[in-house]
Short mmCIF file of C-alpha atoms in Angstrom, two decimals:
data_model
loop_
_atom_site.label_atom_id
_atom_site.label_comp_id
_atom_site.label_asym_id
_atom_site.label_seq_id
_atom_site.Cartn_x
_atom_site.Cartn_y
_atom_site.Cartn_z
CA UNK A 1 146.06 80.48 25.48
CA UNK A 2 142.98 80.24 27.89
CA UNK A 3 139.95 81.18 25.86
CA UNK A 4 137.58 80.74 28.74
CA UNK A 5 138.53 82.10 32.18
CA UNK A 6 136.99 81.66 35.45
CA UNK A 7 139.23 83.96 37.55
CA UNK A 8 137.90 83.09 41.06
CA UNK A 9 139.39 79.72 41.96
CA UNK A 10 136.94 79.58 44.96
CA UNK A 11 133.94 81.26 46.50
CA UNK A 12 132.32 81.01 49.83
CA UNK A 13 128.66 81.93 50.40
CA UNK A 14 126.14 81.63 53.30
CA UNK A 15 123.20 79.35 52.81
CA UNK A 16 120.19 81.18 51.45
CA UNK A 17 122.16 83.97 49.98
CA UNK A 18 122.76 84.40 46.24
CA UNK A 19 125.98 82.92 44.79
CA UNK A 20 127.31 84.47 41.63
CA UNK A 21 129.97 82.76 39.57
CA UNK A 22 131.78 84.47 36.73
CA UNK A 23 133.25 83.44 33.54
CA UNK A 24 135.19 85.61 30.76
CA UNK A 25 135.84 84.48 27.41
CA UNK A 26 138.04 85.78 24.51
CA UNK A 27 136.77 84.11 21.33
CA UNK A 28 134.20 86.18 19.71
CA UNK A 29 133.19 82.99 17.57
CA UNK A 30 131.71 81.41 20.70
CA UNK A 31 127.97 81.43 20.38
CA UNK A 32 126.56 78.80 22.94
CA UNK A 33 127.47 78.77 26.75
CA UNK A 34 127.02 76.06 29.38
CA UNK A 35 127.51 75.74 32.99
CA UNK A 36 128.28 72.27 34.55
CA UNK A 37 128.55 71.30 38.15
CA UNK A 38 131.03 68.80 39.35
CA UNK A 39 131.36 66.65 42.45
CA UNK A 40 134.75 64.83 43.05
CA UNK A 41 135.37 61.60 41.33
CA UNK A 42 132.14 62.31 39.07
CA UNK A 43 131.64 63.54 35.64
CA UNK A 44 130.33 67.16 35.24
CA UNK A 45 126.54 67.60 35.43
CA UNK A 46 124.80 69.93 32.97
CA UNK A 47 123.06 72.77 34.68
CA UNK A 48 122.04 75.47 32.22
CA UNK A 49 123.02 76.89 28.95
CA UNK A 50 122.39 80.02 26.90
CA UNK A 51 122.54 80.93 23.23
CA UNK A 52 124.45 84.24 22.16
CA UNK A 53 121.14 85.49 20.62
CA UNK A 54 119.90 85.89 24.34
CA UNK A 55 121.05 87.75 27.41
CA UNK A 56 119.28 85.77 29.93
CA UNK A 57 118.17 82.22 30.72
CA UNK A 58 116.53 81.04 33.80
CA UNK A 59 115.82 77.51 35.21
CA UNK A 60 114.57 77.40 38.76
CA UNK A 61 117.21 78.60 41.20
CA UNK A 62 119.78 79.12 38.26
CA UNK A 63 119.94 81.95 36.02
CA UNK A 64 122.65 82.67 33.45
CA UNK A 65 123.40 86.14 32.10
CA UNK A 66 125.41 86.76 28.94
CA UNK A 67 126.98 90.12 28.19
CA UNK A 68 128.34 89.77 24.71
CA UNK A 69 130.03 93.14 24.34
CA UNK A 70 132.02 92.42 27.53
CA UNK A 71 132.51 88.74 26.62
CA UNK A 72 131.17 87.95 30.16
CA UNK A 73 128.75 85.49 31.75
CA UNK A 74 127.51 84.79 35.02
CA UNK A 75 125.72 82.19 36.82
CA UNK A 76 123.41 83.19 39.62
CA UNK A 77 122.16 80.73 42.27
CA UNK A 78 119.42 81.89 44.45
CA UNK A 79 118.88 80.75 47.28
CA UNK A 80 122.01 78.99 47.68
CA UNK A 81 121.73 75.55 49.50
CA UNK A 82 124.42 73.20 50.87
CA UNK A 83 124.17 70.59 48.00
CA UNK A 84 125.14 73.40 45.65
CA UNK A 85 128.83 73.02 47.12
CA UNK A 86 130.83 71.64 44.11
CA UNK A 87 133.05 72.83 41.49
CA UNK A 88 131.23 74.95 38.71
CA UNK A 89 132.64 74.89 35.04
CA UNK A 90 131.76 77.41 32.46
CA UNK A 91 132.09 76.04 28.84
CA UNK A 92 131.80 77.51 25.48
CA UNK A 93 131.30 76.29 21.80
CA UNK A 94 131.67 78.13 18.59
CA UNK A 95 129.33 77.74 15.43
CA UNK A 96 129.89 74.61 13.64
CA UNK A 97 132.20 73.04 16.35
CA UNK A 98 131.42 70.29 18.52
CA UNK A 99 134.13 70.76 21.16
CA UNK A 100 133.50 72.56 24.57
CA UNK A 101 136.14 74.84 25.74
CA UNK A 102 136.11 74.91 29.53
CA UNK A 103 137.14 77.44 32.19
CA UNK A 104 139.37 76.05 35.09
CA UNK A 105 136.53 76.08 37.37
CA UNK A 106 135.18 77.81 40.46
CA UNK A 107 134.99 75.93 43.86
CA UNK A 108 131.70 76.95 45.47
CA UNK A 109 131.16 76.38 49.21
CA UNK A 110 127.87 77.18 50.93
CA UNK A 111 128.16 77.61 54.47
CA UNK A 112 125.23 76.79 56.68
CA UNK B 1 116.68 56.48 30.93
CA UNK B 2 120.26 55.21 31.64
CA UNK B 3 123.08 57.88 31.57
CA UNK B 4 126.44 57.83 29.92
CA UNK B 5 128.20 54.71 31.16
CA UNK B 6 132.31 54.47 31.24
CA UNK B 7 134.24 51.52 32.01
CA UNK B 8 136.41 50.81 33.95
CA UNK B 9 136.11 53.52 36.89
CA UNK B 10 139.66 53.11 37.90
CA UNK B 11 142.75 51.77 36.08
CA UNK B 12 146.33 51.48 37.02
CA UNK B 13 148.95 51.05 34.33
CA UNK B 14 152.66 51.13 34.07
CA UNK B 15 154.65 53.44 31.80
CA UNK B 16 154.89 52.14 28.40
CA UNK B 17 151.83 50.02 28.38
CA UNK B 18 148.75 50.88 26.37
CA UNK B 19 145.25 51.33 27.61
CA UNK B 20 141.73 51.17 26.36
CA UNK B 21 138.68 53.03 27.78
CA UNK B 22 135.14 52.41 26.96
CA UNK B 23 132.03 54.59 26.70
CA UNK B 24 128.36 53.84 26.06
CA UNK B 25 126.29 57.09 25.41
CA UNK B 26 122.85 57.78 26.18
CA UNK B 27 120.48 55.67 24.16
CA UNK B 28 119.70 57.55 20.86
CA UNK B 29 122.76 59.83 21.22
CA UNK B 30 125.15 59.53 18.30
CA UNK B 31 127.78 62.06 19.09
CA UNK B 32 130.48 61.00 21.69
CA UNK B 33 133.15 63.29 22.75
CA UNK B 34 136.21 62.59 25.00
CA UNK B 35 138.02 64.98 27.53
CA UNK B 36 140.95 64.70 29.74
CA UNK B 37 140.98 66.30 33.25
CA UNK B 38 144.11 67.10 34.89
CA UNK B 39 144.79 69.52 37.88
CA UNK B 40 147.14 71.54 35.81
CA UNK B 41 145.36 71.72 32.45
CA UNK B 42 141.66 71.49 33.51
CA UNK B 43 139.11 69.88 31.09
CA UNK B 44 140.86 69.28 27.58
CA UNK B 45 139.03 68.10 24.40
CA UNK B 46 140.44 65.09 23.00
CA UNK B 47 138.14 64.24 20.12
CA UNK B 48 134.55 63.87 19.00
CA UNK B 49 132.87 60.91 16.95
CA UNK B 50 129.62 60.95 15.20
CA UNK B 51 128.25 58.03 13.17
CA UNK B 52 131.46 56.18 13.57
CA UNK B 53 133.57 58.93 11.95
CA UNK B 54 136.01 61.44 13.84
CA UNK B 55 134.61 65.06 13.29
CA UNK B 56 137.04 66.98 15.57
CA UNK B 57 140.29 66.45 17.11
CA UNK B 58 142.04 68.29 20.06
CA UNK B 59 145.73 69.14 20.60
CA UNK B 60 146.85 65.67 21.73
CA UNK B 61 149.68 63.44 20.28
CA UNK B 62 148.87 60.49 18.07
CA UNK B 63 149.26 58.25 20.98
CA UNK B 64 145.65 59.03 21.79
CA UNK B 65 143.19 57.61 19.47
CA UNK B 66 139.56 56.57 19.43
CA UNK B 67 136.83 54.92 17.45
CA UNK B 68 133.16 54.68 17.25
CA UNK B 69 130.98 51.66 16.63
CA UNK B 70 127.82 51.35 14.73
CA UNK B 71 125.78 51.34 18.07
CA UNK B 72 127.61 54.65 18.98
CA UNK B 73 129.50 53.08 21.74
CA UNK B 74 133.13 54.47 21.72
CA UNK B 75 136.48 53.51 22.89
CA UNK B 76 139.41 55.52 23.43
CA UNK B 77 143.18 54.14 23.31
CA UNK B 78 146.23 55.68 24.84
CA UNK B 79 149.45 53.78 23.69
CA UNK B 80 152.88 54.03 25.09
CA UNK B 81 151.73 55.52 28.43
CA UNK B 82 153.62 58.16 30.07
CA UNK B 83 153.35 59.46 33.68
CA UNK B 84 151.71 62.52 32.46
CA UNK B 85 148.92 60.60 31.03
CA UNK B 86 147.66 60.26 34.63
CA UNK B 87 144.06 61.99 34.59
CA UNK B 88 140.34 61.57 34.73
CA UNK B 89 139.05 60.72 31.32
CA UNK B 90 135.59 61.93 30.67
CA UNK B 91 133.22 60.77 27.92
CA UNK B 92 130.17 63.11 26.89
CA UNK B 93 127.31 62.14 24.76
CA UNK B 94 124.90 64.37 22.82
CA UNK B 95 122.05 63.72 20.46
CA UNK B 96 123.81 64.94 17.35
CA UNK B 97 126.70 67.10 18.58
CA UNK B 98 124.89 70.27 17.15
CA UNK B 99 126.51 73.23 18.62
CA UNK B 100 123.35 74.20 20.49
CA UNK B 101 122.80 70.95 22.21
CA UNK B 102 123.88 69.84 25.65
CA UNK B 103 126.53 67.24 26.28
CA UNK B 104 125.89 64.80 29.21
CA UNK B 105 129.09 63.48 30.98
CA UNK B 106 129.90 60.03 32.33
CA UNK B 107 131.54 59.43 35.73
CA UNK B 108 134.80 59.28 34.07
CA UNK B 109 137.58 56.69 34.23
CA UNK B 110 140.59 57.54 36.57
CA UNK B 111 143.84 56.43 34.95
CA UNK B 112 146.90 56.32 37.06
CA UNK B 113 150.19 55.65 35.32
CA UNK B 114 153.10 54.48 37.61
#
């Protein structure tokens, strides 16, 4: 049972444009969401998070949007840079739980 | 500030053997979690330790175990290795494991079982 889903295995975006990565979840108990970026042979790097009491959180070029009614979140990267090419994971936690539930990841490629 | 350190980075073991992986969390962090990453299953939660106590456990067989020491360093052990245990094992530390705190990952240990 995949509680966190990233339906796009890959995404290709031109440098300078906006990258939008999507994530859907099924468990209504999730109340904290995180995005991680991962390069091959390295551990995931924390990017940005959002609590369920908010619908938007911004940090530099990264913005995460949360739509609780649709159980959907998205990560916007503007402008996209070649160094953003990596696999992006969406993760969720539920109240009182310490474990992260991850999506399958989306491979983002930024083309020059 | 040093990040999460995992040792060794790479390991090759034979089926049936056992293995121990080590994780040193960020200084001051008391919660350590372990994850397994495989191409087919993605990132799966193994267990989480806080103050030397296992607080949460994922859906893995009893061959997978762990412990945490008083200095918050953690070890993970896998006994009777199977080919399917080949994976990247990731350790994550957080300040206290509170749901609204970020977890920071180490570079992982790549285990290959032959």
